[in-house]
Amino acid sequence: IGAAGIPTVRTLVASDAAGARKAASALSRDGVARFAVKILSDDIAHKSDVGGVVLDLDSPAAVEVAAARILLEAAQRAPSARISGLSVQEMLRRPDAHELIAGIAEDPRFGPVLLFGAGGLSVEVVNDKAVALPPLDTLLAADLVARTRVARLLGGYRNRPAADMDAIGDVLIRLGEIACNLPMIRELDVNPLIASPSGVIALDAKVVIDP
């Protein structure tokens, strides 16, 4: 999704705990001070459910310990899951940010559709989503956002500033371009998409390719 112009957090992939430490060391040489580690598996939809996410680690050594624990817990909680490895990311701190979901889904009647709504760990529980047909322009992207409940929060309230609505709209436009230009993509979920006054950034994504 970074190749499509959607901002993404700096991420490296490792096959094991030792590789995760090396990845964190490489990120630290680029100025990254704190890290997040996540399990990589096509068979695990919700990483946190199997202990597959550890946040706010302060050193490559801590990353290695966390990665080993993640792999052990994933093997115990999801023994049939195929584990591809681990992702090591820069840990972002944006206290005023909103967690959103944006992506592409396959509708049996209309084909690819775009979805947008409230994201994060509670995405299924909150169930705040709207859909639209691609492609989108600025007006259609704004309409898609406006048809969700989270849109009222994105505009700012009390002491919480408004999110960068133009940046959110740009992500939806770019997802529409992906849906139109790459029909082999059956599903794409960016969750969470972090939105704050300073812009947006994708922290995690899942892509399903038509076999």
Short mmCIF file of C-alpha atoms in Angstrom, two decimals:
data_model
loop_
_atom_site.label_atom_id
_atom_site.label_comp_id
_atom_site.label_asym_id
_atom_site.label_seq_id
_atom_site.Cartn_x
_atom_site.Cartn_y
_atom_site.Cartn_z
CA ILE A 1 0.00 0.00 0.00
CA GLY A 2 2.99 2.25 0.40
CA ALA A 3 3.61 1.91 -3.33
CA ALA A 4 0.12 3.33 -3.91
CA GLY A 5 1.03 6.49 -2.01
CA ILE A 6 -0.63 5.60 1.30
CA PRO A 7 1.63 6.58 4.23
CA THR A 8 2.86 3.57 6.18
CA VAL A 9 4.86 3.13 9.36
CA ARG A 10 8.47 1.99 8.92
CA THR A 11 8.41 -1.81 8.99
CA LEU A 12 10.91 -4.65 8.59
CA VAL A 13 10.14 -8.37 8.44
CA ALA A 14 12.00 -11.11 10.31
CA SER A 15 11.71 -14.90 10.34
CA ASP A 16 12.58 -15.45 14.01
CA ALA A 17 13.40 -13.68 17.27
CA ALA A 18 17.06 -13.17 16.39
CA GLY A 19 16.06 -11.65 13.07
CA ALA A 20 13.61 -9.37 14.89
CA ARG A 21 16.48 -8.04 16.99
CA LYS A 22 18.52 -7.36 13.85
CA ALA A 23 15.53 -5.57 12.29
CA ALA A 24 15.12 -3.39 15.37
CA SER A 25 18.83 -2.58 15.31
CA ALA A 26 18.51 -1.52 11.67
CA LEU A 27 15.56 0.74 12.52
CA SER A 28 17.41 2.20 15.49
CA ARG A 29 20.24 3.26 13.20
CA ASP A 30 17.62 5.31 11.34
CA GLY A 31 16.63 7.06 14.53
CA VAL A 32 13.80 4.82 15.75
CA ALA A 33 13.79 4.66 19.57
CA ARG A 34 10.75 2.52 20.36
CA PHE A 35 9.36 -0.51 18.58
CA ALA A 36 6.28 -2.68 18.03
CA VAL A 37 6.42 -6.39 17.14
CA LYS A 38 3.58 -8.33 15.48
CA ILE A 39 3.05 -11.90 14.31
CA LEU A 40 2.72 -12.49 10.57
CA SER A 41 0.25 -15.19 9.55
CA ASP A 42 -2.45 -15.45 6.90
CA ASP A 43 -4.31 -17.78 9.27
CA ILE A 44 -4.55 -15.32 12.18
CA ALA A 45 -7.11 -12.59 11.55
CA HIS A 46 -6.77 -10.87 14.93
CA LYS A 47 -3.18 -10.84 16.15
CA SER A 48 -3.99 -9.65 19.66
CA ASP A 49 -6.23 -12.66 20.28
CA VAL A 50 -3.21 -14.97 20.23
CA GLY A 51 -0.77 -12.66 22.01
CA GLY A 52 0.67 -11.68 18.67
CA VAL A 53 1.29 -7.98 19.34
CA VAL A 54 3.72 -6.32 21.77
CA LEU A 55 4.01 -2.53 21.78
CA ASP A 56 6.30 0.19 23.06
CA LEU A 57 9.54 -1.78 23.33
CA ASP A 58 12.61 0.31 24.09
CA SER A 59 15.53 -1.68 22.68
CA PRO A 60 16.49 -4.38 20.14
CA ALA A 61 17.11 -6.75 23.06
CA ALA A 62 13.56 -6.20 24.31
CA VAL A 63 12.30 -6.80 20.77
CA GLU A 64 14.04 -10.18 20.66
CA VAL A 65 12.52 -11.25 23.99
CA ALA A 66 9.05 -10.11 22.90
CA ALA A 67 9.38 -11.82 19.52
CA ALA A 68 10.28 -15.14 21.15
CA ARG A 69 7.27 -14.84 23.45
CA ILE A 70 4.97 -13.97 20.54
CA LEU A 71 6.05 -17.04 18.57
CA LEU A 72 5.61 -19.29 21.61
CA GLU A 73 2.15 -17.97 22.46
CA ALA A 74 0.99 -18.13 18.85
CA ALA A 75 2.09 -21.77 18.63
CA GLN A 76 0.14 -22.56 21.80
CA ARG A 77 -3.03 -20.58 21.07
CA ALA A 78 -3.22 -21.20 17.30
CA PRO A 79 -1.32 -24.46 16.72
CA SER A 80 -2.73 -24.96 13.22
CA ALA A 81 -1.81 -21.46 11.99
CA ARG A 82 1.00 -21.11 9.49
CA ILE A 83 3.44 -18.50 10.79
CA SER A 84 5.26 -16.45 8.16
CA GLY A 85 7.43 -14.52 10.60
CA LEU A 86 7.31 -11.23 12.48
CA SER A 87 7.01 -7.57 11.61
CA VAL A 88 9.11 -5.04 13.52
CA GLN A 89 7.80 -1.49 13.33
CA GLU A 90 8.50 1.97 14.55
CA MET A 91 6.27 2.65 17.55
CA LEU A 92 4.25 5.80 16.94
CA ARG A 93 2.87 8.10 19.63
CA ARG A 94 -0.11 10.16 18.48
CA PRO A 95 -2.35 10.78 21.50
CA ASP A 96 -4.93 12.74 19.49
CA ALA A 97 -5.27 10.09 16.79
CA HIS A 98 -8.34 8.10 15.76
CA GLU A 99 -8.19 4.44 14.75
CA LEU A 100 -9.98 3.87 11.45
CA ILE A 101 -10.45 1.08 8.94
CA ALA A 102 -10.32 1.56 5.18
CA GLY A 103 -10.17 -1.01 2.45
CA ILE A 104 -11.54 -2.98 -0.46
CA ALA A 105 -14.11 -5.77 -0.26
CA GLU A 106 -15.80 -8.00 -2.83
CA ASP A 107 -19.57 -7.59 -3.21
CA PRO A 108 -21.33 -10.51 -4.94
CA ARG A 109 -23.43 -8.12 -7.07
CA PHE A 110 -21.28 -5.05 -7.62
CA GLY A 111 -17.76 -6.48 -7.50
CA PRO A 112 -15.12 -4.44 -5.64
CA VAL A 113 -16.42 -1.88 -3.16
CA LEU A 114 -14.61 0.51 -0.84
CA LEU A 115 -15.26 0.50 2.89
CA PHE A 116 -14.51 3.03 5.60
CA GLY A 117 -15.30 3.31 9.28
CA ALA A 118 -14.14 3.08 12.86
CA GLY A 119 -11.24 0.66 13.22
CA GLY A 120 -8.97 -0.83 15.83
CA LEU A 121 -9.48 -3.90 18.00
CA SER A 122 -13.20 -3.22 18.44
CA VAL A 123 -13.98 -2.94 14.71
CA GLU A 124 -16.50 -5.84 14.69
CA VAL A 125 -18.14 -4.79 17.96
CA VAL A 126 -18.59 -1.14 16.98
CA ASN A 127 -19.63 -2.10 13.42
CA ASP A 128 -19.45 1.44 12.09
CA LYS A 129 -18.79 1.16 8.35
CA ALA A 130 -20.00 2.61 5.08
CA VAL A 131 -19.31 1.42 1.52
CA ALA A 132 -19.02 3.06 -1.89
CA LEU A 133 -18.26 2.04 -5.45
CA PRO A 134 -14.85 2.94 -6.87
CA PRO A 135 -13.41 5.10 -8.23
CA LEU A 136 -13.78 8.06 -5.88
CA ASP A 137 -13.05 11.74 -6.23
CA THR A 138 -12.72 14.25 -3.41
CA LEU A 139 -16.48 14.79 -3.10
CA LEU A 140 -17.35 11.09 -3.13
CA ALA A 141 -14.63 10.29 -0.60
CA ALA A 142 -15.96 12.98 1.73
CA ASP A 143 -19.48 11.55 1.34
CA LEU A 144 -18.24 8.06 2.25
CA VAL A 145 -16.64 9.38 5.44
CA ALA A 146 -19.74 11.41 6.32
CA ARG A 147 -21.95 8.31 6.28
CA THR A 148 -20.21 6.88 9.35
CA ARG A 149 -20.72 7.67 13.02
CA VAL A 150 -17.00 8.19 13.57
CA ALA A 151 -17.13 11.17 11.17
CA ARG A 152 -18.56 13.31 13.97
CA LEU A 153 -15.51 12.55 16.11
CA LEU A 154 -13.09 13.21 13.27
CA GLY A 155 -14.33 16.79 13.09
CA GLY A 156 -12.99 17.47 16.58
CA TYR A 157 -14.73 17.82 19.93
CA ARG A 158 -13.99 19.50 23.27
CA ASN A 159 -10.18 19.70 23.50
CA ARG A 160 -9.54 17.11 20.82
CA PRO A 161 -8.54 18.65 17.47
CA ALA A 162 -9.99 17.63 14.12
CA ALA A 163 -8.26 14.97 12.07
CA ASP A 164 -6.77 15.77 8.68
CA MET A 165 -9.87 15.07 6.58
CA ASP A 166 -8.08 15.74 3.29
CA ALA A 167 -5.52 13.05 4.11
CA ILE A 168 -8.28 10.55 4.93
CA GLY A 169 -10.01 11.35 1.65
CA ASP A 170 -6.75 10.89 -0.25
CA VAL A 171 -6.35 7.38 1.19
CA LEU A 172 -9.85 6.45 0.02
CA ILE A 173 -9.18 7.84 -3.46
CA ARG A 174 -5.97 5.82 -3.70
CA LEU A 175 -7.74 2.67 -2.53
CA GLY A 176 -10.27 3.27 -5.29
CA GLU A 177 -7.44 3.43 -7.80
CA ILE A 178 -6.09 0.12 -6.48
CA ALA A 179 -9.54 -1.47 -6.81
CA CYS A 180 -9.87 -0.31 -10.43
CA ASN A 181 -6.33 -1.02 -11.59
CA LEU A 182 -5.58 -4.28 -9.75
CA PRO A 183 -8.61 -6.57 -10.10
CA MET A 184 -6.61 -9.51 -8.71
CA ILE A 185 -6.93 -7.96 -5.24
CA ARG A 186 -10.06 -9.50 -3.70
CA GLU A 187 -9.73 -7.93 -0.27
CA LEU A 188 -7.62 -5.21 1.32
CA ASP A 189 -8.00 -4.06 4.91
CA VAL A 190 -5.99 -1.21 6.40
CA ASN A 191 -6.66 -1.49 10.12
CA PRO A 192 -5.79 0.58 11.97
CA LEU A 193 -5.41 3.64 9.81
CA ILE A 194 -4.29 6.27 12.29
CA ALA A 195 -5.74 9.73 11.63
CA SER A 196 -4.63 12.83 13.50
CA PRO A 197 -4.30 16.57 12.82
CA SER A 198 -0.89 15.89 11.25
CA GLY A 199 -2.14 13.36 8.70
CA VAL A 200 -2.72 9.62 8.41
CA ILE A 201 -0.54 6.53 8.59
CA ALA A 202 -1.32 2.84 8.10
CA LEU A 203 -0.12 0.62 10.94
CA ASP A 204 -1.32 -2.72 9.62
CA ALA A 205 -2.85 -4.15 6.46
CA LYS A 206 -4.11 -7.42 5.06
CA VAL A 207 -4.29 -8.19 1.33
CA VAL A 208 -6.05 -11.19 -0.23
CA ILE A 209 -5.15 -12.07 -3.82
CA ASP A 210 -7.47 -14.03 -6.13
CA PRO A 211 -5.82 -17.44 -6.53
#
